[in-house]
Amino acid sequence: NKRGDQRSSTVRMYRKESNGTEKQLLEYLEPADVKGTKFLSISEEGEKDLMYIYFPFLGRERRIAAGEESDSFMGTDFTYEEIGSGQTYQEEYDALRLKDEVLEEYPCYVLRLTPQGEDSDYTYIKMWVWQEEFLVLRIEFYEEDERLTKTLSNSDIREEDGDYMPHRIVMTDEIKGTKTIIEILETKEEELSDDYFTLRYLRR
């Protein structure tokens, strides 16, 4: 934050996509005061996202209500919706292509996205998409009066098994002057059981 205070956590993420359904589970490994906290999100095409958070000290899970999706996730600069799996810009926003730009060394399409409904937290979103791999590299979130409120930056792009993905993700709150940095230390591609993405697993 602006005072220079820092807090770090180690999280393991499981992710699975099949038959139009995207499932994601985050599990906190450290520090001790949040160890065992789990967040489950399930996004099914055409359906409202399901999100649950489990706190060990409560011994039970809690479903994230629709009105809470834009709340801060675990004190970070990400919202529940942004950290979850169901950020469907294509379905929920109308896109206008702007002039192409080069972001660092990556030629990008630049898009202005306007929400289709009235329940969005933002007036519009500006997005930079790497032309070669259609990978989002930067997003700017704007509220009323053209005010930039948050910026998402994806960097340290690496190729793994033919796919490109960022290994450093930074969300900056331009109003509060805080930022959340996600650094991906290791990735594995393996077959995952659906049992990971259940309320029963949350309670383990």
PDB file of C-alpha atoms in Angstrom:
ATOM      1  CA  ASN A   1       0.000   0.000   0.000  1.00  0.00           C
ATOM      2  CA  LYS A   2       0.984   3.679   0.088  1.00  0.00           C
ATOM      3  CA  ARG A   3       2.724   3.188   3.442  1.00  0.00           C
ATOM      4  CA  GLY A   4       4.873   0.458   1.947  1.00  0.00           C
ATOM      5  CA  ASP A   5       3.251  -2.362   3.922  1.00  0.00           C
ATOM      6  CA  GLN A   6       3.491  -5.763   2.247  1.00  0.00           C
ATOM      7  CA  ARG A   7       1.856  -9.133   2.792  1.00  0.00           C
ATOM      8  CA  SER A   8       2.627 -12.312   0.874  1.00  0.00           C
ATOM      9  CA  SER A   9       0.797 -15.623   0.523  1.00  0.00           C
ATOM     10  CA  THR A  10       1.440 -18.936  -1.190  1.00  0.00           C
ATOM     11  CA  VAL A  11      -1.519 -20.391  -3.073  1.00  0.00           C
ATOM     12  CA  ARG A  12      -2.053 -23.565  -5.076  1.00  0.00           C
ATOM     13  CA  MET A  13      -4.532 -23.367  -7.956  1.00  0.00           C
ATOM     14  CA  TYR A  14      -6.377 -26.199  -9.678  1.00  0.00           C
ATOM     15  CA  ARG A  15      -8.159 -25.501 -12.956  1.00  0.00           C
ATOM     16  CA  LYS A  16     -10.203 -27.641 -15.321  1.00  0.00           C
ATOM     17  CA  GLU A  17     -12.227 -26.966 -18.461  1.00  0.00           C
ATOM     18  CA  SER A  18     -14.589 -29.467 -20.049  1.00  0.00           C
ATOM     19  CA  ASN A  19     -17.852 -29.364 -22.002  1.00  0.00           C
ATOM     20  CA  GLY A  20     -18.223 -25.591 -21.726  1.00  0.00           C
ATOM     21  CA  THR A  21     -17.690 -25.559 -17.953  1.00  0.00           C
ATOM     22  CA  GLU A  22     -14.682 -23.925 -16.302  1.00  0.00           C
ATOM     23  CA  LYS A  23     -13.808 -24.889 -12.728  1.00  0.00           C
ATOM     24  CA  GLN A  24     -11.181 -23.318 -10.509  1.00  0.00           C
ATOM     25  CA  LEU A  25     -10.024 -23.956  -6.953  1.00  0.00           C
ATOM     26  CA  LEU A  26      -7.588 -21.811  -4.965  1.00  0.00           C
ATOM     27  CA  GLU A  27      -6.088 -23.202  -1.767  1.00  0.00           C
ATOM     28  CA  TYR A  28      -3.969 -21.103   0.613  1.00  0.00           C
ATOM     29  CA  LEU A  29      -0.828 -22.872   1.846  1.00  0.00           C
ATOM     30  CA  GLU A  30       0.694 -20.014   3.872  1.00  0.00           C
ATOM     31  CA  PRO A  31       0.913 -17.916   5.988  1.00  0.00           C
ATOM     32  CA  ALA A  32      -0.508 -19.804   8.952  1.00  0.00           C
ATOM     33  CA  ASP A  33      -3.426 -17.437   9.609  1.00  0.00           C
ATOM     34  CA  VAL A  34      -4.994 -18.185   6.200  1.00  0.00           C
ATOM     35  CA  LYS A  35      -3.705 -21.724   5.625  1.00  0.00           C
ATOM     36  CA  GLY A  36      -6.510 -24.028   4.488  1.00  0.00           C
ATOM     37  CA  THR A  37      -8.709 -21.229   3.164  1.00  0.00           C
ATOM     38  CA  LYS A  38     -10.180 -22.327  -0.166  1.00  0.00           C
ATOM     39  CA  PHE A  39     -12.058 -20.561  -2.959  1.00  0.00           C
ATOM     40  CA  LEU A  40     -14.111 -22.482  -5.517  1.00  0.00           C
ATOM     41  CA  SER A  41     -15.587 -20.990  -8.688  1.00  0.00           C
ATOM     42  CA  ILE A  42     -17.611 -22.782 -11.340  1.00  0.00           C
ATOM     43  CA  SER A  43     -18.516 -21.043 -14.593  1.00  0.00           C
ATOM     44  CA  GLU A  44     -20.939 -22.749 -16.941  1.00  0.00           C
ATOM     45  CA  GLU A  45     -21.783 -21.220 -20.304  1.00  0.00           C
ATOM     46  CA  GLY A  46     -25.098 -19.378 -20.131  1.00  0.00           C
ATOM     47  CA  GLU A  47     -25.400 -19.800 -16.355  1.00  0.00           C
ATOM     48  CA  LYS A  48     -24.645 -17.585 -13.363  1.00  0.00           C
ATOM     49  CA  ASP A  49     -21.246 -18.292 -11.838  1.00  0.00           C
ATOM     50  CA  LEU A  50     -21.105 -20.243  -8.585  1.00  0.00           C
ATOM     51  CA  MET A  51     -18.503 -19.088  -6.058  1.00  0.00           C
ATOM     52  CA  TYR A  52     -17.804 -20.408  -2.575  1.00  0.00           C
ATOM     53  CA  ILE A  53     -15.194 -19.559   0.023  1.00  0.00           C
ATOM     54  CA  TYR A  54     -14.223 -21.799   2.923  1.00  0.00           C
ATOM     55  CA  PHE A  55     -12.571 -20.546   6.115  1.00  0.00           C
ATOM     56  CA  PRO A  56     -11.031 -23.207   8.389  1.00  0.00           C
ATOM     57  CA  PHE A  57     -11.799 -21.264  11.572  1.00  0.00           C
ATOM     58  CA  LEU A  58     -15.499 -21.331  10.686  1.00  0.00           C
ATOM     59  CA  GLY A  59     -15.450 -24.949   9.579  1.00  0.00           C
ATOM     60  CA  ARG A  60     -17.907 -24.303   6.770  1.00  0.00           C
ATOM     61  CA  GLU A  61     -18.155 -22.717   3.339  1.00  0.00           C
ATOM     62  CA  ARG A  62     -20.065 -19.593   2.356  1.00  0.00           C
ATOM     63  CA  ARG A  63     -21.519 -18.887  -1.052  1.00  0.00           C
ATOM     64  CA  ILE A  64     -20.568 -15.537  -2.596  1.00  0.00           C
ATOM     65  CA  ALA A  65     -23.823 -13.715  -3.359  1.00  0.00           C
ATOM     66  CA  ALA A  66     -24.360 -11.787  -6.589  1.00  0.00           C
ATOM     67  CA  GLY A  67     -23.952  -8.470  -4.778  1.00  0.00           C
ATOM     68  CA  GLU A  68     -20.588  -9.535  -3.348  1.00  0.00           C
ATOM     69  CA  GLU A  69     -18.862 -10.438  -6.621  1.00  0.00           C
ATOM     70  CA  SER A  70     -17.273  -6.988  -6.850  1.00  0.00           C
ATOM     71  CA  ASP A  71     -15.976  -7.089  -3.252  1.00  0.00           C
ATOM     72  CA  SER A  72     -12.265  -7.446  -2.537  1.00  0.00           C
ATOM     73  CA  PHE A  73     -10.980 -11.017  -2.578  1.00  0.00           C
ATOM     74  CA  MET A  74      -9.043 -11.785   0.631  1.00  0.00           C
ATOM     75  CA  GLY A  75      -7.960  -8.148   0.997  1.00  0.00           C
ATOM     76  CA  THR A  76      -6.331  -8.021  -2.448  1.00  0.00           C
ATOM     77  CA  ASP A  77      -6.931  -5.594  -5.310  1.00  0.00           C
ATOM     78  CA  PHE A  78      -8.793  -8.334  -7.202  1.00  0.00           C
ATOM     79  CA  THR A  79     -12.527  -8.841  -6.818  1.00  0.00           C
ATOM     80  CA  TYR A  80     -14.137 -12.256  -6.408  1.00  0.00           C
ATOM     81  CA  GLU A  81     -15.302 -12.042 -10.018  1.00  0.00           C
ATOM     82  CA  GLU A  82     -11.842 -11.133 -11.309  1.00  0.00           C
ATOM     83  CA  ILE A  83     -10.047 -13.893  -9.393  1.00  0.00           C
ATOM     84  CA  GLY A  84     -12.714 -16.440 -10.318  1.00  0.00           C
ATOM     85  CA  SER A  85     -13.144 -18.194 -13.611  1.00  0.00           C
ATOM     86  CA  GLY A  86     -16.151 -16.423 -15.021  1.00  0.00           C
ATOM     87  CA  GLN A  87     -14.980 -13.101 -16.429  1.00  0.00           C
ATOM     88  CA  THR A  88     -16.839 -13.412 -19.754  1.00  0.00           C
ATOM     89  CA  TYR A  89     -16.046 -10.197 -21.606  1.00  0.00           C
ATOM     90  CA  GLN A  90     -17.310 -11.570 -24.912  1.00  0.00           C
ATOM     91  CA  GLU A  91     -20.772 -12.293 -23.514  1.00  0.00           C
ATOM     92  CA  GLU A  92     -21.165  -9.260 -21.261  1.00  0.00           C
ATOM     93  CA  TYR A  93     -19.501  -6.422 -23.213  1.00  0.00           C
ATOM     94  CA  ASP A  94     -19.785  -4.791 -26.631  1.00  0.00           C
ATOM     95  CA  ALA A  95     -16.387  -4.310 -28.283  1.00  0.00           C
ATOM     96  CA  LEU A  96     -15.059  -1.426 -30.381  1.00  0.00           C
ATOM     97  CA  ARG A  97     -11.675  -1.863 -32.026  1.00  0.00           C
ATOM     98  CA  LEU A  98      -9.325   1.084 -31.604  1.00  0.00           C
ATOM     99  CA  LYS A  99      -5.982   1.802 -33.251  1.00  0.00           C
ATOM    100  CA  ASP A 100      -3.483  -1.049 -32.928  1.00  0.00           C
ATOM    101  CA  GLU A 101      -0.527  -0.474 -30.611  1.00  0.00           C
ATOM    102  CA  VAL A 102       2.732  -2.159 -29.672  1.00  0.00           C
ATOM    103  CA  LEU A 103       2.906  -2.951 -25.963  1.00  0.00           C
ATOM    104  CA  GLU A 104       6.537  -3.564 -25.104  1.00  0.00           C
ATOM    105  CA  GLU A 105       7.530  -5.851 -28.019  1.00  0.00           C
ATOM    106  CA  TYR A 106       4.038  -7.286 -28.593  1.00  0.00           C
ATOM    107  CA  PRO A 107       1.833  -5.981 -31.460  1.00  0.00           C
ATOM    108  CA  CYS A 108      -1.626  -5.636 -29.933  1.00  0.00           C
ATOM    109  CA  TYR A 109      -5.227  -5.156 -30.860  1.00  0.00           C
ATOM    110  CA  VAL A 110      -6.701  -2.433 -28.653  1.00  0.00           C
ATOM    111  CA  LEU A 111     -10.361  -2.782 -27.718  1.00  0.00           C
ATOM    112  CA  ARG A 112     -12.812  -0.571 -25.879  1.00  0.00           C
ATOM    113  CA  LEU A 113     -15.388  -2.726 -24.111  1.00  0.00           C
ATOM    114  CA  THR A 114     -18.706  -1.267 -22.978  1.00  0.00           C
ATOM    115  CA  PRO A 115     -20.913  -3.294 -20.602  1.00  0.00           C
ATOM    116  CA  GLN A 116     -24.215  -4.447 -22.035  1.00  0.00           C
ATOM    117  CA  GLY A 117     -26.061  -4.201 -18.721  1.00  0.00           C
ATOM    118  CA  GLU A 118     -26.283  -1.549 -16.029  1.00  0.00           C
ATOM    119  CA  ASP A 119     -24.911  -3.629 -13.155  1.00  0.00           C
ATOM    120  CA  SER A 120     -21.241  -3.327 -14.128  1.00  0.00           C
ATOM    121  CA  ASP A 121     -18.768  -1.610 -11.810  1.00  0.00           C
ATOM    122  CA  TYR A 122     -17.127   0.114 -14.791  1.00  0.00           C
ATOM    123  CA  THR A 123     -18.256   2.529 -17.495  1.00  0.00           C
ATOM    124  CA  TYR A 124     -15.880   0.893 -19.959  1.00  0.00           C
ATOM    125  CA  ILE A 125     -12.762  -1.254 -20.154  1.00  0.00           C
ATOM    126  CA  LYS A 126      -9.744  -0.803 -22.416  1.00  0.00           C
ATOM    127  CA  MET A 127      -7.930  -3.997 -23.373  1.00  0.00           C
ATOM    128  CA  TRP A 128      -4.649  -4.811 -25.143  1.00  0.00           C
ATOM    129  CA  VAL A 129      -4.582  -8.240 -26.829  1.00  0.00           C
ATOM    130  CA  TRP A 130      -1.426  -9.772 -28.297  1.00  0.00           C
ATOM    131  CA  GLN A 131      -2.280 -10.279 -31.957  1.00  0.00           C
ATOM    132  CA  GLU A 132      -0.290 -13.462 -32.523  1.00  0.00           C
ATOM    133  CA  GLU A 133      -1.637 -15.503 -29.601  1.00  0.00           C
ATOM    134  CA  PHE A 134      -4.818 -13.564 -28.675  1.00  0.00           C
ATOM    135  CA  LEU A 135      -3.466 -13.221 -25.143  1.00  0.00           C
ATOM    136  CA  VAL A 136      -4.614 -10.314 -22.965  1.00  0.00           C
ATOM    137  CA  LEU A 137      -1.589  -8.286 -21.841  1.00  0.00           C
ATOM    138  CA  ARG A 138      -3.189  -5.239 -20.235  1.00  0.00           C
ATOM    139  CA  ILE A 139      -6.611  -4.083 -19.072  1.00  0.00           C
ATOM    140  CA  GLU A 140      -7.596  -0.618 -17.855  1.00  0.00           C
ATOM    141  CA  PHE A 141     -10.849  -0.224 -15.915  1.00  0.00           C
ATOM    142  CA  TYR A 142     -12.676   3.112 -16.104  1.00  0.00           C
ATOM    143  CA  GLU A 143     -15.537   4.510 -14.052  1.00  0.00           C
ATOM    144  CA  GLU A 144     -17.573   7.672 -14.548  1.00  0.00           C
ATOM    145  CA  ASP A 145     -15.875  10.846 -15.801  1.00  0.00           C
ATOM    146  CA  GLU A 146     -13.211   8.800 -17.625  1.00  0.00           C
ATOM    147  CA  ARG A 147     -11.555   8.022 -14.282  1.00  0.00           C
ATOM    148  CA  LEU A 148      -9.024   5.197 -14.441  1.00  0.00           C
ATOM    149  CA  THR A 149      -9.612   3.095 -11.337  1.00  0.00           C
ATOM    150  CA  LYS A 150      -7.654  -0.146 -11.838  1.00  0.00           C
ATOM    151  CA  THR A 151      -5.020  -1.548 -14.186  1.00  0.00           C
ATOM    152  CA  LEU A 152      -4.225  -5.206 -14.842  1.00  0.00           C
ATOM    153  CA  SER A 153      -0.842  -6.056 -16.386  1.00  0.00           C
ATOM    154  CA  ASN A 154       0.248  -9.499 -17.579  1.00  0.00           C
ATOM    155  CA  SER A 155       3.970 -10.005 -18.198  1.00  0.00           C
ATOM    156  CA  ASP A 156       6.792 -12.560 -18.090  1.00  0.00           C
ATOM    157  CA  ILE A 157       5.113 -14.411 -20.960  1.00  0.00           C
ATOM    158  CA  ARG A 158       6.336 -17.992 -21.377  1.00  0.00           C
ATOM    159  CA  GLU A 159       5.496 -20.817 -23.740  1.00  0.00           C
ATOM    160  CA  GLU A 160       4.521 -24.124 -22.159  1.00  0.00           C
ATOM    161  CA  ASP A 161       3.344 -27.094 -24.212  1.00  0.00           C
ATOM    162  CA  GLY A 162       2.516 -24.815 -27.134  1.00  0.00           C
ATOM    163  CA  ASP A 163       0.498 -22.344 -25.068  1.00  0.00           C
ATOM    164  CA  TYR A 164       1.607 -18.902 -23.912  1.00  0.00           C
ATOM    165  CA  MET A 165       0.761 -17.651 -20.447  1.00  0.00           C
ATOM    166  CA  PRO A 166       1.848 -14.820 -18.151  1.00  0.00           C
ATOM    167  CA  HIS A 167       3.837 -15.721 -15.050  1.00  0.00           C
ATOM    168  CA  ARG A 168       3.523 -12.272 -13.468  1.00  0.00           C
ATOM    169  CA  ILE A 169       0.109 -10.656 -13.025  1.00  0.00           C
ATOM    170  CA  VAL A 170      -0.252  -7.240 -11.389  1.00  0.00           C
ATOM    171  CA  MET A 171      -3.518  -5.558 -10.429  1.00  0.00           C
ATOM    172  CA  THR A 172      -3.082  -1.903  -9.440  1.00  0.00           C
ATOM    173  CA  ASP A 173      -5.751   0.148  -7.690  1.00  0.00           C
ATOM    174  CA  GLU A 174      -5.096   3.585  -9.161  1.00  0.00           C
ATOM    175  CA  ILE A 175      -7.291   5.304  -6.543  1.00  0.00           C
ATOM    176  CA  LYS A 176      -5.951   3.669  -3.371  1.00  0.00           C
ATOM    177  CA  GLY A 177      -2.381   3.411  -4.605  1.00  0.00           C
ATOM    178  CA  THR A 178      -2.163  -0.301  -3.779  1.00  0.00           C
ATOM    179  CA  LYS A 179      -1.238  -3.281  -5.923  1.00  0.00           C
ATOM    180  CA  THR A 180      -1.469  -7.058  -5.835  1.00  0.00           C
ATOM    181  CA  ILE A 181       1.215  -9.125  -7.567  1.00  0.00           C
ATOM    182  CA  ILE A 182       0.706 -12.755  -8.558  1.00  0.00           C
ATOM    183  CA  GLU A 183       3.855 -14.665  -9.497  1.00  0.00           C
ATOM    184  CA  ILE A 184       3.400 -18.161 -10.919  1.00  0.00           C
ATOM    185  CA  LEU A 185       6.261 -20.291  -9.626  1.00  0.00           C
ATOM    186  CA  GLU A 186       5.415 -23.673 -11.136  1.00  0.00           C
ATOM    187  CA  THR A 187       2.812 -25.169 -13.465  1.00  0.00           C
ATOM    188  CA  LYS A 188       1.805 -28.770 -14.114  1.00  0.00           C
ATOM    189  CA  GLU A 189      -0.533 -30.211 -16.701  1.00  0.00           C
ATOM    190  CA  GLU A 190      -2.227 -33.382 -15.538  1.00  0.00           C
ATOM    191  CA  GLU A 191      -5.651 -34.995 -15.445  1.00  0.00           C
ATOM    192  CA  LEU A 192      -7.682 -33.666 -12.512  1.00  0.00           C
ATOM    193  CA  SER A 193     -10.558 -35.408 -10.803  1.00  0.00           C
ATOM    194  CA  ASP A 194     -13.836 -33.500 -10.540  1.00  0.00           C
ATOM    195  CA  ASP A 195     -13.657 -34.237  -6.805  1.00  0.00           C
ATOM    196  CA  TYR A 196     -11.369 -31.223  -6.374  1.00  0.00           C
ATOM    197  CA  PHE A 197     -14.182 -28.889  -7.418  1.00  0.00           C
ATOM    198  CA  THR A 198     -16.792 -29.905  -4.856  1.00  0.00           C
ATOM    199  CA  LEU A 199     -18.029 -28.580  -1.520  1.00  0.00           C
ATOM    200  CA  ARG A 200     -16.834 -31.810   0.058  1.00  0.00           C
ATOM    201  CA  TYR A 201     -13.247 -31.018  -0.952  1.00  0.00           C
ATOM    202  CA  LEU A 202     -13.601 -27.461   0.379  1.00  0.00           C
ATOM    203  CA  ARG A 203     -14.351 -28.866   3.836  1.00  0.00           C
ATOM    204  CA  ARG A 204     -11.328 -31.201   3.909  1.00  0.00           C
TER     205      ARG A 204
END
